[in-house]
Short mmCIF file of C-alpha atoms in Angstrom, two decimals:
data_model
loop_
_atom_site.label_atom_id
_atom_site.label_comp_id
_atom_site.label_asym_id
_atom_site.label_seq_id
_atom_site.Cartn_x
_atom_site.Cartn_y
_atom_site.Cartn_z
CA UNK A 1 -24.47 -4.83 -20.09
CA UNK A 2 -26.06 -2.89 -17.03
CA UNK A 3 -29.17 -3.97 -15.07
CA UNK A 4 -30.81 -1.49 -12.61
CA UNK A 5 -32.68 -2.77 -9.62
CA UNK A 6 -34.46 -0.25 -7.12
CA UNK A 7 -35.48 -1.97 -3.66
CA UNK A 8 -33.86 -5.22 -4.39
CA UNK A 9 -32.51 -7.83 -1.79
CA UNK A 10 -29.19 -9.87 -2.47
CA UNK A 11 -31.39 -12.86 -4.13
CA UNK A 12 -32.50 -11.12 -7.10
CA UNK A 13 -29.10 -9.61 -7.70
CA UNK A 14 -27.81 -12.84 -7.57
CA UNK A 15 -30.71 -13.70 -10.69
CA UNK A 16 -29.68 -10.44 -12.17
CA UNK A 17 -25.95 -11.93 -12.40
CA UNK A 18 -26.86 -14.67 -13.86
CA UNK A 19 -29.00 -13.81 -16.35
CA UNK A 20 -26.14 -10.87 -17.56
CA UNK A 21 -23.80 -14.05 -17.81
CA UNK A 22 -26.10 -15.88 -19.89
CA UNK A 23 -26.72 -12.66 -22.39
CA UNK A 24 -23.21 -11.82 -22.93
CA UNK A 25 -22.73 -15.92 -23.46
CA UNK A 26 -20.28 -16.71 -20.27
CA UNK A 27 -22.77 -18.80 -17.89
CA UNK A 28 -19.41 -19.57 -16.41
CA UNK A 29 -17.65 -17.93 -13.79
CA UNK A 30 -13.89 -17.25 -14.11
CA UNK A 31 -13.37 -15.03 -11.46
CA UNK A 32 -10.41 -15.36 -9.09
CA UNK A 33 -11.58 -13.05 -5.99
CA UNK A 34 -14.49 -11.07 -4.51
CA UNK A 35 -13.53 -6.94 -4.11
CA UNK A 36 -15.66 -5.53 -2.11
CA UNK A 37 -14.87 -1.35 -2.16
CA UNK A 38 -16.48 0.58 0.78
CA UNK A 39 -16.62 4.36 -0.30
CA UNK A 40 -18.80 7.52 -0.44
CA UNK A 41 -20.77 8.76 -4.06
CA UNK A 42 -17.87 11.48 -4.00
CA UNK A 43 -15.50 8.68 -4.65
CA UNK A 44 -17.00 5.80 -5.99
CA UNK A 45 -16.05 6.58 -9.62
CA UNK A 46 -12.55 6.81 -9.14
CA UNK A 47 -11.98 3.78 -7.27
CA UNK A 48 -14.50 1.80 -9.73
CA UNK A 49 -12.22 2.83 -12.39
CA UNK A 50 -8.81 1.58 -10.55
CA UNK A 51 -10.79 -1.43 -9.67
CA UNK A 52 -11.80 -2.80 -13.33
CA UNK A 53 -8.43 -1.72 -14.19
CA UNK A 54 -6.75 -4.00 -11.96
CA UNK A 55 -8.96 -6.30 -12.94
CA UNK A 56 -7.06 -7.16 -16.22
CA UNK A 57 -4.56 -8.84 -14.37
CA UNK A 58 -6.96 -10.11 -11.36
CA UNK A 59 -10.50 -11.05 -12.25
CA UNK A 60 -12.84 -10.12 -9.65
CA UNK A 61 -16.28 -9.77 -8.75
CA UNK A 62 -16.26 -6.26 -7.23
CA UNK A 63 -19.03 -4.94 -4.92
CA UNK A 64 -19.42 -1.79 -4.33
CA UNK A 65 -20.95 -0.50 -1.22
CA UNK A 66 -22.11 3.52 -1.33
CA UNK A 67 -23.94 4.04 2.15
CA UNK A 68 -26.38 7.32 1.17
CA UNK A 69 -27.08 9.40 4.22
CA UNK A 70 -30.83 10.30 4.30
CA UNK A 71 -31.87 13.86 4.80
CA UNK A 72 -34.98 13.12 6.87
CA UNK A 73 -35.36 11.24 10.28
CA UNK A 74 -38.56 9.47 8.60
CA UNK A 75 -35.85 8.33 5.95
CA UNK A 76 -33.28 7.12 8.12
CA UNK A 77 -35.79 4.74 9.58
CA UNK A 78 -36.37 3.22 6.16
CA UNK A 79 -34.28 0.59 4.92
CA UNK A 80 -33.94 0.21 0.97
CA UNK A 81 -31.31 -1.32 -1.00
CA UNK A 82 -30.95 -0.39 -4.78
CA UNK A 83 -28.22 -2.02 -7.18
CA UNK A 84 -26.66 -1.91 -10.89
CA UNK A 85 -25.37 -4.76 -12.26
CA UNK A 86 -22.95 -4.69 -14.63
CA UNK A 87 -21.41 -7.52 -16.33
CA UNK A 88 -19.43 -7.39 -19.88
CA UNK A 89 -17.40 -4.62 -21.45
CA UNK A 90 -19.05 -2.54 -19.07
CA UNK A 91 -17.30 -4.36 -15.81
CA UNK A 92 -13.92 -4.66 -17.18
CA UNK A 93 -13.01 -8.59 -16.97
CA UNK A 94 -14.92 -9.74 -14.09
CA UNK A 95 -18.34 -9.15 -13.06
CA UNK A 96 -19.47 -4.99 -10.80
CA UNK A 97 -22.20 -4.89 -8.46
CA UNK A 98 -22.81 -1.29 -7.06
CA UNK A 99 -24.70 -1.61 -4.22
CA UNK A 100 -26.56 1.98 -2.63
CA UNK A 101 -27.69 1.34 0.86
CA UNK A 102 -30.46 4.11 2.75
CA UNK A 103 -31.99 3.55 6.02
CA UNK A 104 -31.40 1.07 8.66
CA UNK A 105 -29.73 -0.97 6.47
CA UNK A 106 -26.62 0.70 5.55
CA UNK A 107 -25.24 0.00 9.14
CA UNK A 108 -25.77 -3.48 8.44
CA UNK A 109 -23.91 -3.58 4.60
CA UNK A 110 -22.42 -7.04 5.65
CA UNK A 111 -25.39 -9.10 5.36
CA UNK A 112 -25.86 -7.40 1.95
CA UNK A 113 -22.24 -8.43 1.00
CA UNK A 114 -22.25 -11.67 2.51
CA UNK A 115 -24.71 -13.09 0.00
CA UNK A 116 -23.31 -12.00 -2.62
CA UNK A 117 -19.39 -13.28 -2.20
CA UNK A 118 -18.02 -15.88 -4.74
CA UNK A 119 -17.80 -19.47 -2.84
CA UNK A 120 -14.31 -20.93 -2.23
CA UNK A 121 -12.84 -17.58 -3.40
CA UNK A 122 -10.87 -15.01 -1.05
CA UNK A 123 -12.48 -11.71 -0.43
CA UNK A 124 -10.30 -8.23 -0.41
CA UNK A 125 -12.00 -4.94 1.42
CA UNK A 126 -10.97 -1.65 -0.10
CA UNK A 127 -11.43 1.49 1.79
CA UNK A 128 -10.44 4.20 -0.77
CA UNK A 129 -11.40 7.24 2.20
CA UNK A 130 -12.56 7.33 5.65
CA UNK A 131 -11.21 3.50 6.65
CA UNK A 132 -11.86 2.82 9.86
CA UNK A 133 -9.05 3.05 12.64
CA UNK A 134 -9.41 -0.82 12.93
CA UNK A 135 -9.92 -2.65 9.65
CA UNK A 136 -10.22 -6.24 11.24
CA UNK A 137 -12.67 -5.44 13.58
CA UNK A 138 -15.69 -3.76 11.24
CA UNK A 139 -17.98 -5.72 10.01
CA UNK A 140 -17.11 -5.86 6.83
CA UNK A 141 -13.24 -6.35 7.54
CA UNK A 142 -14.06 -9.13 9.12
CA UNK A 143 -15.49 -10.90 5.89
CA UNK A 144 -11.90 -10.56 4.04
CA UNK A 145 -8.32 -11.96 4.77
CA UNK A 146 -7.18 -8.53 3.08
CA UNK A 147 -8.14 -5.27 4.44
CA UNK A 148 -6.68 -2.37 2.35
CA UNK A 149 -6.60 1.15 3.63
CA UNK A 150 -4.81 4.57 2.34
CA UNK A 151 -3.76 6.61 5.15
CA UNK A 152 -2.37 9.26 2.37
CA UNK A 153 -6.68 10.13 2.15
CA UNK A 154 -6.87 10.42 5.74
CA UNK A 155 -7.32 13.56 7.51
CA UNK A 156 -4.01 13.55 9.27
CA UNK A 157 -1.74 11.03 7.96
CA UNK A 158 1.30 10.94 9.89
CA UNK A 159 -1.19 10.24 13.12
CA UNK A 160 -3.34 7.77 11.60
CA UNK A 161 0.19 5.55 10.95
CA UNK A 162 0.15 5.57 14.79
CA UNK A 163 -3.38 4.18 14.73
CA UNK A 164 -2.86 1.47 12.65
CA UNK A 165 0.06 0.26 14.15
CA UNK A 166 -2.08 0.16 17.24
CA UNK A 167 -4.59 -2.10 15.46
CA UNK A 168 -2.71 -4.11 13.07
CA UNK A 169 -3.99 -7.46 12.28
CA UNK A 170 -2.31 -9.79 10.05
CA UNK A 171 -3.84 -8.94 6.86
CA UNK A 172 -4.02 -5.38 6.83
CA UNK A 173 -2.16 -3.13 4.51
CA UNK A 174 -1.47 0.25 3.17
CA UNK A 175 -1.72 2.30 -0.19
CA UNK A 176 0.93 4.74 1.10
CA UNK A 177 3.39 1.35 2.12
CA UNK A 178 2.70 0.44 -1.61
CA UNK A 179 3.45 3.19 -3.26
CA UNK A 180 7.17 3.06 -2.08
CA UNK A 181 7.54 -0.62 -3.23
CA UNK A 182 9.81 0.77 -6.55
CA UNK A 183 12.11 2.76 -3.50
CA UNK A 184 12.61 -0.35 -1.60
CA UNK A 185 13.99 -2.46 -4.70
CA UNK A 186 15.73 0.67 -5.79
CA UNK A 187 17.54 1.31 -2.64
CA UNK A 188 17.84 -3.20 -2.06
CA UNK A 189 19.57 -3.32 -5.50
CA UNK A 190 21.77 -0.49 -4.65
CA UNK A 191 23.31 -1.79 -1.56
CA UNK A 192 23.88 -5.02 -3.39
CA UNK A 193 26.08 -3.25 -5.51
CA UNK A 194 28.92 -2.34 -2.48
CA UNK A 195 30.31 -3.76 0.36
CA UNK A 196 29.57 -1.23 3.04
CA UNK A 197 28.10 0.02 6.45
CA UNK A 198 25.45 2.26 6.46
CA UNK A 199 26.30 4.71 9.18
CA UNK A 200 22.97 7.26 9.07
CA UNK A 201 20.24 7.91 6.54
CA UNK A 202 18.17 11.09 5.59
CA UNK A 203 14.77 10.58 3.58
CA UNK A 204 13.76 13.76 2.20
CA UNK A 205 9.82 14.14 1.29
CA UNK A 206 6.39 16.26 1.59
CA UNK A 207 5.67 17.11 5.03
CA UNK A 208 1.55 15.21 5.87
CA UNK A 209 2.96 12.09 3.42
CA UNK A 210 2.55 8.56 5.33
CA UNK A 211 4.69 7.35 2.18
CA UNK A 212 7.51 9.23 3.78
CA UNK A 213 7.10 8.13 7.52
CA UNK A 214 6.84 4.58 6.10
CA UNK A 215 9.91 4.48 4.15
CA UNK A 216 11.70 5.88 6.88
CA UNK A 217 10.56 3.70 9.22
CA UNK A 218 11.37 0.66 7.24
CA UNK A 219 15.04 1.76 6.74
CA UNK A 220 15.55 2.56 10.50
CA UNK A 221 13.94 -1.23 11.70
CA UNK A 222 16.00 -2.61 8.71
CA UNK A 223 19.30 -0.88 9.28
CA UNK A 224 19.36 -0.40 13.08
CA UNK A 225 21.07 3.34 12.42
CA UNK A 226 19.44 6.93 12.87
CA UNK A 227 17.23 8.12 9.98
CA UNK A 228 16.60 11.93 9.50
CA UNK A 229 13.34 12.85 7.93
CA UNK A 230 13.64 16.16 6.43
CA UNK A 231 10.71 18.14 3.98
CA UNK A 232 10.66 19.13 0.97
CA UNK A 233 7.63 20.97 -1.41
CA UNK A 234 7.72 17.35 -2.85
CA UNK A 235 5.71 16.07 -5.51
CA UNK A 236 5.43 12.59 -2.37
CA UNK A 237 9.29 11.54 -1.70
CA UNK A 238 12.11 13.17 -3.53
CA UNK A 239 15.34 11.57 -2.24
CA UNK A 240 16.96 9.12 0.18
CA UNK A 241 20.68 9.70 1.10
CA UNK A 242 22.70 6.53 2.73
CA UNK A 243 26.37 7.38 4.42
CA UNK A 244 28.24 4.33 4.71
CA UNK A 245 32.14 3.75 5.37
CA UNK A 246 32.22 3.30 1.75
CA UNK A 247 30.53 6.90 0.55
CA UNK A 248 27.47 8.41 -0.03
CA UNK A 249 24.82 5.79 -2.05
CA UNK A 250 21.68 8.86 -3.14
CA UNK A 251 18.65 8.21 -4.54
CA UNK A 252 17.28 11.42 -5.75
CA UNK A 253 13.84 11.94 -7.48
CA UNK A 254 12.87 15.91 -8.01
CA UNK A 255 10.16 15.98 -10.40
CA UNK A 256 8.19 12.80 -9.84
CA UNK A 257 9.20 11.03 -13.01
CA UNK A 258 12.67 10.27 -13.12
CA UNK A 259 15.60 9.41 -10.28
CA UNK A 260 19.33 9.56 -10.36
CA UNK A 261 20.77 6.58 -8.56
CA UNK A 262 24.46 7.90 -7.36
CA UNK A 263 26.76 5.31 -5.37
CA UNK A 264 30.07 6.69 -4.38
CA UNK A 265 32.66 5.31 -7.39
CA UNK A 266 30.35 4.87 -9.88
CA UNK A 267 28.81 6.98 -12.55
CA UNK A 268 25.31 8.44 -11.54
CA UNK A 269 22.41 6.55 -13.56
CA UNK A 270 19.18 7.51 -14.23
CA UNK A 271 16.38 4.95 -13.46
CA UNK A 272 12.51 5.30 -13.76
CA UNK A 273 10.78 5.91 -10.75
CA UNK A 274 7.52 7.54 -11.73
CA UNK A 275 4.20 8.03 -9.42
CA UNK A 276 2.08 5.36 -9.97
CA UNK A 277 -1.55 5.34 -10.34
CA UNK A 278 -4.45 3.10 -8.15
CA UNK A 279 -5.36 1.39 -10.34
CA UNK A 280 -1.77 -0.39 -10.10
CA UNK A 281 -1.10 -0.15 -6.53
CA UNK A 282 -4.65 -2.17 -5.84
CA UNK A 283 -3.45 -4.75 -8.86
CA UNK A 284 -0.03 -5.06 -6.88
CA UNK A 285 -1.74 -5.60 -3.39
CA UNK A 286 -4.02 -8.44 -5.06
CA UNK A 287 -1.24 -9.92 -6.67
CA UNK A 288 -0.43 -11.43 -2.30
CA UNK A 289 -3.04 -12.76 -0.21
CA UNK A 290 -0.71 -13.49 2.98
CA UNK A 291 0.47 -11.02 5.41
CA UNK A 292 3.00 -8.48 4.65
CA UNK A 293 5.45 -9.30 8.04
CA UNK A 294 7.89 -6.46 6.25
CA UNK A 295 5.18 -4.09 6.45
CA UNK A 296 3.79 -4.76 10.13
CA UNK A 297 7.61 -4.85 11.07
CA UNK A 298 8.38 -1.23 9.86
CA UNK A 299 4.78 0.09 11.15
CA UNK A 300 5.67 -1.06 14.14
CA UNK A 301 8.27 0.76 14.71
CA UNK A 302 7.00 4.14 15.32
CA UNK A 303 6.25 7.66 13.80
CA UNK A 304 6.92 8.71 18.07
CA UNK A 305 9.97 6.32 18.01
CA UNK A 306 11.09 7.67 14.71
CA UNK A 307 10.69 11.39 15.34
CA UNK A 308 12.67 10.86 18.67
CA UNK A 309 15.39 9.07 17.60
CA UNK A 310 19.10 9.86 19.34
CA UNK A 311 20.70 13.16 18.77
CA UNK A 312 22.81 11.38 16.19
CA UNK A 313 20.20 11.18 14.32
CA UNK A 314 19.39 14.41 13.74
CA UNK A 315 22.86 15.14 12.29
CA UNK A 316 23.17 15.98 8.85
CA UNK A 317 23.69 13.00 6.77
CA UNK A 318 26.53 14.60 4.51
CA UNK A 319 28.72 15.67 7.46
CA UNK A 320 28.20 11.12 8.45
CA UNK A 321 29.24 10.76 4.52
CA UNK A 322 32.33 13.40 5.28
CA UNK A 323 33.31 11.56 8.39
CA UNK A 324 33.39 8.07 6.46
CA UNK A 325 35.26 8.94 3.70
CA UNK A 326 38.76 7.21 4.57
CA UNK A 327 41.81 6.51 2.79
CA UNK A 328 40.34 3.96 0.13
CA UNK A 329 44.03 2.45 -0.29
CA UNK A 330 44.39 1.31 2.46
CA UNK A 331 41.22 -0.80 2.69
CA UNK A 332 42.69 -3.71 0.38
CA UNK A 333 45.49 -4.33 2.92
CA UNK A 334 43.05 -5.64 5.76
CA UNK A 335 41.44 -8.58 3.81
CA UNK A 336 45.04 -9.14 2.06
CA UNK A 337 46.13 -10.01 5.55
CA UNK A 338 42.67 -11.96 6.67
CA UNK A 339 43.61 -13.95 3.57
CA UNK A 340 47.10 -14.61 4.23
CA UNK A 341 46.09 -15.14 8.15
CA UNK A 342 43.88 -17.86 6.69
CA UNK A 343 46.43 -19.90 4.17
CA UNK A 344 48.99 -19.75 6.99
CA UNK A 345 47.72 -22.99 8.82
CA UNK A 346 47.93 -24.45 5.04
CA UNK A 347 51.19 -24.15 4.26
CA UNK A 348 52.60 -25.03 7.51
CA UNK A 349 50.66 -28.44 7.22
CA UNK A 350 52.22 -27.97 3.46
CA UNK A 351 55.73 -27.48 5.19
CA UNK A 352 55.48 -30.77 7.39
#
């Protein structure tokens, strides 16, 4: 069910919620967050479709606020407010309200949202494109414990990571830090597998991808040893190699889809690692309300930091992997001895 309103105010979209509640038959109101998405016309579709898809697994109110730039300096001095209401099949399982602000009024869009949040719920921003450098701070940033941004839309990428880390708050977050969630297990589960040392690391990607920096970043706060970042025509990442004193651990993804997982002494495996689309990173980052620490740990670091790491670093990772493959035979006889270094005291107690 849609309901159009030209010139409205927040009360009678309020009404207008209601009453689309009460003609589908659900005068009750099941929702478990406000969304409020902040985007141009250009982009408003796309993100309204991610949004009611995520909205399967999280039922939200979602707002959407379009600010429409008037041609006319009589215009701009006009304030108007139109909105469509849609509640039903037609707004996934929660309730849309697309808001269109003109005038004087669309630098003021939070005392339009403001009315219009759910009471005793939390409140997520979304800024699909253009996000501002600090998400905290804008007004309607301020209104929302999470502030989502995706600095893979941005203009230049890599340098807007350096922005953000400059004005992280607790709360903010990242579609491009998303998108390598699968990578992180991946590469967590594989280092379970062995007993090793990572020595150096190369993560191998498109060149203007913030997924990329990210990753890279993450691994060099997490490991403490030089990462490489080297380019590739992509599609996003394509492969992480680890060296460690135990061989090469590679995590290679060419086409997008599929990865081979290759750990030195084990057969290579093939393990799903396919692009994902919005509409599940935004259903991941609503899935946690609290501050991602990992996340503000690895921004942190650096894009400067990580592009002028040692000269080690910038060392081919394969020559580290040559240099670390040992004698494996010999490996067993160091924690033979530890062992029989720690039953000694045992069986001279024994002996007495």
């Amino acid at each position: 069910m849609k309901i159009d309103l030209t010139d409205t105010t927040a009360s009678k979209i309020n009404k207008a919620l209601v009453k689309g509640r009460r003609a589908i038959g659900t005068p009750a109101v099941g929702m478990v967050l406000t969304l409020v998405i902040v985007t141009d016309e250009e982009n408003a579709y796309d993100a309204l479709k991610a949004a009611n898809d995520a909205s399967r697994e999280h039922p939200s109110r979602t707002l959407v606020v379009i600010r429409r730039v008037s041609r006319s300096p009589r215009d701009r001095t006009k304030s108007r407010l139109d909105a469509e209401v849609r509640v039903g099949a037609d707004a996934g399982t929660g309730e849309t309200v697309i808001l269109r602000l003109y005038g004087e009024v669309a630098d003021h869009a939070q005392s339009v949202v403001l009315p219009l949040l759910l009471p005793d719920a939390p409140v997520v921003v979304w800024w699909p494109v253009n996000a501002p450098l600090d998400p905290a701070n804008d007004p309607l940033g301020a209104l929302a414990q999470r502030r989502v941004t995706d600095t893979y839309a941005a203009e230049q990428p890599v340098r807007e990571l350096s922005a953000r880390a400059d004005a992280y708050t607790p709360g903010d977050t990242d579609l491009a830090w998303t998108r390598i969630t699968p990578w992180r297990s991946m590469l967590a589960a594989a280092l379970d597998q062995v007993v090793c040392e990572v020595k150096a690391v190369e993560v191998e990607g498109e060149e203007f991808n913030p997924s990329c920096e990210l990753l890279a970043m993450w691994l060099a706060d997490r490991l403490d040893v030089p990462v490489k970042r080297s380019l590739s025509s992509g599609p996003g990442l394509t492969a992480v190699r680890l060296a460690t004193d135990h061989g090469a651990i590679a995590l290679d993804r060419a086409d997008g889809t599929l990865a081979t997982l290759s750990i030195g002494g084990q057969p290579d495996r093939a393990v799903a690692l396919k692009r994902r689309e919005t509409a599940e990173l935004i259903a991941e980052e609503l899935r946690r309300l609290d501050p991602d620490d990992t996340y503000a740990s690895a921004l942190r670091f650096g894009v400067d930091r990580l592009h002028a790491a040692p000269t080690a670093a910038q060392e081919p990772v394969a020559e580290a992997s040559a240099a670390a493959q040992e004698p494996v035979a010999e490996a067993p006889a160091t924690p033979a001895k530890k062992t029989a270094a720690k039953k000694a005291p045992a069986n001279k107690a024994a002996a007495k």
